[in-house]
Amino acid sequence: MTEPATVKAALTSQSIETPSWAYGNSGTRFKVFARPGVPRTPQEKLDDAAKVHEFTGAAPTVALHIPWDTVDDYAALAAHAHDRGLTLGTVNANTFQDDDFRLGSVCHPDPAVRRKALDHLLTCVDIMDATGSRDLKLWFADGTNYPGQDDVRERQDRLAEALAAVYERLGDDQRMLLEYKLFEPAFYTTDVPDWGTAYAHCLKLGPRAQVVVDTGHHAPGTNIEFIVATLLREGRLGAFDFNSRFYADDDLMVGAADPFQLFRIMYEVVRGGGLTADVAFMLDQCHNIEEKIPAIIRSVMNVQEATAKALLVDREALATAQRTGDVLEANAVLMDAYNTDVRPLLAEVREEQGLDGDPMAAYRRSGWATKTAEERIGGQQAGWGA
């Protein structure tokens, strides 16, 4: 059984990156519901992110999305984050909201469009240099809708060429994180549809190319924890995009649909040494009908709870049951950890850090929501519309 002090130490050191776009107006493809007090600038997004970190103690980095978070001075933006106890994390490229990318970006049949997409990716590396960010995350909406629309193999060649150019541009301490998605918006072929495709490209590029596992990007019934275990075993799990889904890429709060799945994933992370490796744990969620900051705080807490339960698995007892073929006992060991109420343990960890044991209640008492609703009047609220 893992000692409580060891569990506490692991939870205290855990870091969960929050996404800048989750603080703005975003949601479904059909309608985005605006709320009072939503940030209007990247700086105000960081102000909100600082509140999440203030009350959880576990969210010190914020991911950017370009061009959603474009500013004139990225070093100044990094300084703004630092002044609020944060650092700027992953830079996410956007090659899916330009009219020129209707038939794809780096996989587009037109070399001029591919060049435009590549230039954007290289600009994102420039931004990383200015912000001190380590990771560049790439998700491509590229694909086709109809048989014969384009040459499937050639599109893979184009993708490989672009990835190689970006990889060559990276600094020695920077990484490329390649994300995959089963489908959408392409419905016949998707150019990076699964972890195997992403892994194959990363393997060819080199060790600083890693795979991103978005927990919402899989077919129903997919054993995501197997993918996590395999990528960790191969040293190629670079990051998570945590969210939850009922159908496809819902981007609901992590752990909302299937908290047991999140626990199983985090157990494989613990088992594979992912808590101490260079795996980035990031939220990738949209908060449309719920308050944004409380939803992000709750999401951070959900990841912490799943991690705590995973750390409590009696691995010695589990290994014994597995070696002896005791199927029910092995399952019971996992279920005992999952059914443990870890909320008192996490409250204790927070209080030992000088934080309130209940981050949600502490945020409500802070009055931040009322303050921002009163102050953030006028201007254009951040978001991608719909």
Coordinates of C-alpha atoms in Angstrom, one line a residue:
M1 CA 0.0 0.0 0.0
T2 CA 1.3 3.4 -0.9
E3 CA 2.3 5.5 2.1
P4 CA 0.0 8.6 2.7
A5 CA 3.1 10.9 2.7
T6 CA 4.1 9.6 -0.8
V7 CA 0.5 10.2 -2.1
K8 CA 0.5 13.7 -0.7
A9 CA 3.9 14.5 -2.2
A10 CA 2.7 13.4 -5.6
L11 CA -0.5 15.4 -5.4
T12 CA 1.3 18.5 -4.2
S13 CA 3.7 18.4 -7.2
Q14 CA 0.9 17.7 -9.8
S15 CA 0.4 20.5 -12.3
I16 CA -2.6 20.8 -14.6
E17 CA -2.5 23.3 -17.5
T18 CA -5.7 25.3 -18.2
P19 CA -6.6 26.5 -21.7
S20 CA -7.0 30.2 -22.4
W21 CA -10.0 29.6 -24.6
A22 CA -12.0 28.0 -21.8
Y23 CA -12.2 31.4 -20.1
G24 CA -13.8 32.9 -23.2
N25 CA -17.1 32.3 -24.9
S26 CA -17.1 28.9 -26.5
G27 CA -19.3 25.9 -26.7
T28 CA -21.2 23.9 -29.3
R29 CA -21.1 24.3 -33.1
F30 CA -24.7 25.7 -33.0
K31 CA -24.8 28.5 -30.4
V32 CA -22.4 30.1 -27.9
F33 CA -24.0 31.7 -24.9
A34 CA -22.3 34.8 -23.6
R35 CA -21.9 35.5 -19.9
P36 CA -21.2 38.7 -18.0
G37 CA -17.6 39.2 -17.0
V38 CA -16.0 37.1 -19.7
P39 CA -12.5 38.2 -20.6
R40 CA -12.0 40.5 -23.5
T41 CA -8.2 40.1 -23.9
P42 CA -5.6 37.5 -23.4
Q43 CA -4.5 39.4 -20.3
E44 CA -7.9 39.1 -18.8
K45 CA -7.9 35.4 -19.5
L46 CA -4.7 35.2 -17.5
D47 CA -6.3 37.1 -14.7
D48 CA -9.1 34.5 -14.5
A49 CA -6.6 31.6 -14.8
A50 CA -4.7 33.1 -11.8
K51 CA -7.9 32.7 -9.8
V52 CA -8.0 29.0 -10.6
H53 CA -4.5 28.5 -9.5
E54 CA -5.0 30.7 -6.4
F55 CA -7.7 28.4 -5.1
T56 CA -6.5 25.0 -6.4
G57 CA -2.7 25.4 -6.1
A58 CA -2.4 23.0 -9.1
A59 CA -2.9 25.1 -12.2
P60 CA 0.3 27.2 -12.7
T61 CA 0.4 27.2 -16.5
V62 CA -1.9 28.5 -19.2
A63 CA -2.0 27.3 -22.8
L64 CA -2.3 29.8 -25.6
H65 CA -4.2 29.4 -28.9
I66 CA -3.0 31.4 -31.9
P67 CA -4.5 33.5 -33.4
W68 CA -7.2 33.6 -30.6
D69 CA -4.5 34.9 -28.2
T70 CA -2.5 37.1 -30.6
V71 CA -0.8 40.1 -29.0
D72 CA 1.8 42.6 -30.1
D73 CA 4.2 41.8 -27.4
Y74 CA 4.4 38.1 -26.3
A75 CA 7.3 38.8 -23.8
A76 CA 5.0 41.3 -22.1
L77 CA 2.2 38.7 -22.0
A78 CA 4.6 36.3 -20.4
A79 CA 5.5 39.0 -17.8
H80 CA 1.8 39.6 -17.2
A81 CA 1.4 35.9 -16.4
H82 CA 4.5 35.9 -14.2
D83 CA 3.2 38.8 -12.2
R84 CA 0.1 36.7 -11.4
G85 CA 2.0 33.6 -10.4
L86 CA 1.6 31.8 -13.8
T87 CA 3.7 30.8 -16.7
L88 CA 2.6 30.5 -20.3
G89 CA 2.5 26.9 -21.4
T90 CA 1.7 25.1 -24.6
V91 CA 1.2 27.1 -27.8
N92 CA -1.7 25.7 -29.9
A93 CA -1.7 26.3 -33.6
N94 CA -4.9 27.1 -35.5
T95 CA -5.1 25.9 -39.1
F96 CA -8.8 25.4 -39.3
Q97 CA -10.5 28.8 -39.3
D98 CA -9.2 30.3 -42.5
D99 CA -11.2 30.2 -45.7
D100 CA -8.1 29.0 -47.5
F101 CA -8.1 25.9 -45.5
R102 CA -11.4 24.6 -46.8
L103 CA -9.7 21.6 -48.4
G104 CA -7.0 21.3 -45.7
S105 CA -4.0 23.1 -44.4
V106 CA -0.6 21.3 -44.5
C107 CA -2.2 18.5 -46.5
H108 CA -4.0 20.8 -49.0
P109 CA -3.4 20.0 -52.7
D110 CA -2.3 23.6 -53.4
P111 CA 1.3 24.3 -52.5
A112 CA 0.6 28.0 -51.8
V113 CA -2.0 27.0 -49.1
R114 CA 0.4 24.5 -47.6
R115 CA 3.0 27.2 -47.4
K116 CA 0.6 29.6 -45.7
A117 CA -0.2 26.9 -43.1
L118 CA 3.4 26.1 -42.5
D119 CA 4.3 29.8 -42.1
H120 CA 1.6 29.9 -39.3
L121 CA 3.2 26.9 -37.6
L122 CA 6.6 28.5 -37.8
T123 CA 5.2 31.7 -36.4
C124 CA 3.9 29.7 -33.5
V125 CA 7.5 28.5 -32.8
D126 CA 8.6 32.2 -32.8
I127 CA 5.9 32.9 -30.2
M128 CA 7.2 30.0 -28.1
D129 CA 10.7 31.6 -28.2
A130 CA 9.2 34.8 -26.9
T131 CA 7.1 33.3 -24.2
G132 CA 9.5 30.6 -23.0
S133 CA 7.0 27.9 -23.9
R134 CA 8.2 24.4 -24.3
D135 CA 5.5 22.7 -26.3
L136 CA 3.9 23.3 -29.7
K137 CA 0.6 21.4 -30.1
L138 CA -0.7 20.6 -33.5
W139 CA -4.2 19.4 -34.3
F140 CA -5.2 19.4 -38.0
A141 CA -8.7 19.4 -39.2
D142 CA -7.3 18.1 -42.5
G143 CA -9.1 15.4 -44.3
T144 CA -11.6 14.6 -47.1
N145 CA -15.4 14.2 -47.3
Y146 CA -15.7 12.1 -50.5
P147 CA -13.9 9.1 -52.1
G148 CA -11.5 10.3 -54.7
Q149 CA -11.5 13.9 -53.5
D150 CA -7.7 13.7 -53.0
D151 CA -4.9 11.2 -52.9
V152 CA -4.8 9.7 -49.5
R153 CA -1.1 8.7 -49.7
E154 CA 0.0 12.1 -51.1
R155 CA -1.7 13.8 -48.2
Q156 CA 0.4 11.8 -45.8
D157 CA 3.5 12.8 -47.7
R158 CA 2.5 16.5 -47.5
L159 CA 1.8 16.1 -43.7
A160 CA 5.2 14.5 -43.2
E161 CA 7.0 17.3 -45.1
A162 CA 5.3 20.0 -43.0
L163 CA 6.0 18.3 -39.7
A164 CA 9.7 17.8 -40.6
A165 CA 10.0 21.5 -41.4
V166 CA 8.5 22.5 -38.0
Y167 CA 10.5 19.9 -36.1
E168 CA 13.7 21.3 -37.7
R169 CA 12.8 24.8 -36.5
L170 CA 12.3 23.7 -32.9
G171 CA 14.9 24.7 -30.3
D172 CA 16.7 22.0 -28.4
D173 CA 14.4 22.4 -25.3
Q174 CA 11.2 22.5 -27.3
R175 CA 8.8 19.8 -28.3
M176 CA 6.2 19.1 -31.0
L177 CA 3.0 17.5 -29.7
L178 CA 0.8 15.8 -32.4
E179 CA -2.8 15.4 -31.7
Y180 CA -5.2 12.9 -33.4
K181 CA -9.0 12.8 -33.8
L182 CA -11.2 10.0 -35.1
F183 CA -13.3 12.3 -37.3
E184 CA -14.7 15.8 -37.7
P185 CA -14.8 18.0 -39.7
A186 CA -13.6 15.5 -42.3
F187 CA -16.1 12.6 -42.7
Y188 CA -14.5 10.3 -45.3
T189 CA -10.8 10.4 -44.4
T190 CA -9.1 12.3 -41.6
D191 CA -5.3 12.8 -42.1
V192 CA -4.4 12.1 -38.4
P193 CA -7.3 9.9 -37.3
D194 CA -5.7 7.8 -34.5
W195 CA -2.8 7.3 -32.2
G196 CA -1.0 4.9 -34.5
T197 CA -0.8 7.5 -37.3
A198 CA 0.4 10.2 -34.9
Y199 CA 2.9 7.8 -33.4
A200 CA 4.3 6.8 -36.8
H201 CA 4.9 10.4 -37.8
C202 CA 6.5 11.2 -34.4
L203 CA 8.7 8.1 -34.6
K204 CA 10.1 9.3 -37.9
L205 CA 10.7 12.8 -36.7
G206 CA 12.7 12.1 -33.5
P207 CA 12.4 12.1 -29.7
R208 CA 11.1 15.6 -29.3
A209 CA 8.0 14.7 -31.3
Q210 CA 5.3 13.3 -28.9
V211 CA 1.7 12.2 -29.2
V212 CA -1.2 14.0 -27.5
V213 CA -4.1 11.9 -26.2
D214 CA -7.4 13.9 -26.2
T215 CA -9.8 11.9 -24.1
G216 CA -12.7 12.9 -26.3
H217 CA -11.2 11.9 -29.7
H218 CA -12.0 8.2 -29.8
A219 CA -14.7 5.8 -31.0
P220 CA -17.2 4.6 -28.3
G221 CA -15.7 1.7 -26.4
T222 CA -12.1 2.5 -27.2
N223 CA -9.8 1.5 -24.4
I224 CA -7.9 4.8 -23.9
E225 CA -5.9 3.5 -21.0
F226 CA -4.4 0.9 -23.3
I227 CA -3.3 3.7 -25.6
V228 CA -1.8 5.6 -22.7
A229 CA 0.0 2.6 -21.4
T230 CA 1.5 1.8 -24.8
L231 CA 2.6 5.4 -25.5
L232 CA 4.2 5.6 -22.1
R233 CA 6.0 2.3 -22.6
E234 CA 7.4 3.7 -25.9
G235 CA 8.3 7.0 -24.3
R236 CA 6.0 8.9 -26.7
L237 CA 3.2 10.2 -24.5
G238 CA 3.7 14.0 -24.6
A239 CA 0.5 15.4 -23.3
F240 CA -3.2 14.9 -22.5
D241 CA -6.1 17.1 -23.5
F242 CA -8.5 16.2 -20.7
N243 CA -12.3 16.5 -21.3
S244 CA -15.3 14.3 -21.3
R245 CA -17.7 13.1 -24.0
F246 CA -21.0 11.4 -24.4
Y247 CA -21.0 11.2 -28.2
A248 CA -18.1 12.7 -30.1
D249 CA -15.9 15.6 -29.2
D250 CA -18.2 17.2 -26.7
D251 CA -15.4 18.9 -24.7
L252 CA -17.4 18.6 -21.5
M253 CA -15.8 18.8 -18.1
V254 CA -13.2 16.1 -17.5
G255 CA -14.6 13.2 -15.6
A256 CA -18.2 14.3 -16.1
A257 CA -19.3 11.4 -18.4
D258 CA -17.2 8.5 -17.1
P259 CA -15.1 9.3 -13.9
F260 CA -14.1 5.6 -13.8
Q261 CA -12.5 5.9 -17.2
L262 CA -10.5 8.9 -15.9
F263 CA -9.4 6.8 -12.9
R264 CA -8.3 4.0 -15.2
I265 CA -6.3 6.4 -17.4
M266 CA -4.6 7.9 -14.4
Y267 CA -3.7 4.5 -13.0
E268 CA -1.8 3.7 -16.2
V269 CA -0.2 7.1 -15.9
V270 CA 0.9 6.3 -12.3
R271 CA 1.9 2.7 -13.3
G272 CA 4.0 4.0 -16.3
G273 CA 5.8 6.7 -14.4
G274 CA 3.9 9.5 -16.2
L275 CA 3.5 11.7 -13.1
T276 CA 7.3 12.1 -13.0
A277 CA 7.9 12.1 -16.8
D278 CA 7.5 15.1 -19.1
V279 CA 3.8 14.5 -19.7
A280 CA 1.7 17.7 -19.9
F281 CA -1.7 17.4 -18.3
M282 CA -3.9 20.0 -19.9
L283 CA -7.6 20.6 -19.9
D284 CA -9.3 21.2 -23.3
Q285 CA -12.9 22.1 -22.6
C286 CA -15.6 24.4 -23.6
H287 CA -17.9 25.9 -20.9
N288 CA -21.1 27.1 -22.6
I289 CA -24.0 26.7 -20.2
E290 CA -22.0 26.7 -17.0
E291 CA -19.9 29.4 -15.3
K292 CA -16.4 29.1 -16.7
I293 CA -14.0 29.6 -13.7
P294 CA -16.0 27.3 -11.3
A295 CA -16.1 24.7 -14.1
I296 CA -12.4 24.8 -14.6
I297 CA -11.8 24.7 -10.8
R298 CA -14.1 21.6 -10.6
S299 CA -12.2 20.0 -13.6
V300 CA -8.9 20.5 -11.9
M301 CA -10.3 18.9 -8.8
N302 CA -11.7 16.0 -10.8
V303 CA -8.2 15.2 -12.2
Q304 CA -6.8 15.5 -8.7
E305 CA -9.3 13.0 -7.3
A306 CA -8.7 10.5 -10.1
T307 CA -5.0 10.8 -9.5
A308 CA -5.3 10.4 -5.8
K309 CA -7.4 7.2 -6.3
A310 CA -4.8 5.9 -8.8
L311 CA -2.0 6.5 -6.3
L312 CA -3.9 4.5 -3.6
V313 CA -4.1 1.3 -5.7
D314 CA -2.3 -1.4 -3.7
R315 CA 0.1 -2.3 -6.5
E316 CA 1.7 -5.2 -4.6
A317 CA -1.7 -6.8 -3.9
L318 CA -2.7 -6.2 -7.5
A319 CA 0.5 -7.8 -8.9
T320 CA 0.0 -10.8 -6.6
A321 CA -3.6 -11.3 -7.8
Q322 CA -2.5 -10.9 -11.4
R323 CA 0.4 -13.4 -11.1
T324 CA -1.9 -16.0 -9.5
G325 CA -4.7 -15.5 -12.0
D326 CA -7.1 -14.3 -9.4
V327 CA -9.3 -12.3 -11.7
L328 CA -11.9 -11.1 -9.1
E329 CA -9.3 -10.2 -6.5
A330 CA -7.3 -8.2 -9.1
N331 CA -10.5 -6.3 -10.1
A332 CA -11.4 -5.8 -6.4
V333 CA -8.0 -4.2 -5.7
L334 CA -8.7 -1.6 -8.4
M335 CA -12.3 -1.0 -7.3
D336 CA -11.3 -0.6 -3.6
A337 CA -9.0 2.3 -4.6
Y338 CA -11.7 3.8 -7.0
N339 CA -14.4 3.6 -4.3
T340 CA -12.2 5.4 -1.8
D341 CA -13.4 8.9 -0.9
V342 CA -10.3 10.9 -1.4
R343 CA -11.9 14.4 -0.9
P344 CA -10.7 14.6 2.8
L345 CA -7.2 13.7 1.7
L346 CA -7.1 16.4 -1.0
A347 CA -8.6 18.9 1.4
E348 CA -5.8 18.1 3.8
V349 CA -3.2 18.5 1.0
R350 CA -4.5 21.9 0.2
E351 CA -4.6 23.1 3.8
E352 CA -1.0 22.0 4.2
Q353 CA -0.2 24.3 1.3
G354 CA -2.0 27.1 3.0
L355 CA -5.1 26.9 0.7
D356 CA -8.7 26.5 1.5
G357 CA -9.7 22.8 1.6
D358 CA -12.7 23.6 -0.6
P359 CA -11.6 25.5 -3.7
M360 CA -15.1 26.0 -5.0
A361 CA -16.4 27.5 -1.8
A362 CA -13.3 29.7 -1.6
Y363 CA -13.9 31.0 -5.1
R364 CA -17.5 31.8 -4.4
R365 CA -16.5 33.8 -1.3
S366 CA -13.9 35.8 -3.3
G367 CA -16.4 37.8 -5.2
W368 CA -14.4 37.6 -8.3
A369 CA -17.4 36.8 -10.5
T370 CA -19.3 39.9 -9.4
K371 CA -16.2 42.1 -9.7
T372 CA -15.4 41.1 -13.3
A373 CA -19.1 41.4 -14.3
E374 CA -19.0 45.0 -13.1
E375 CA -15.6 45.9 -14.5
R376 CA -15.6 44.1 -17.9
I377 CA -18.2 46.2 -19.6
G378 CA -17.8 47.2 -23.2
G379 CA -15.3 45.9 -25.8
Q380 CA -15.5 42.5 -27.4
Q381 CA -15.7 39.4 -25.3
A382 CA -13.1 36.7 -26.2
G383 CA -14.5 33.7 -28.0
W384 CA -14.8 32.0 -31.3
G385 CA -18.5 32.7 -31.9
A386 CA -21.2 30.5 -33.4

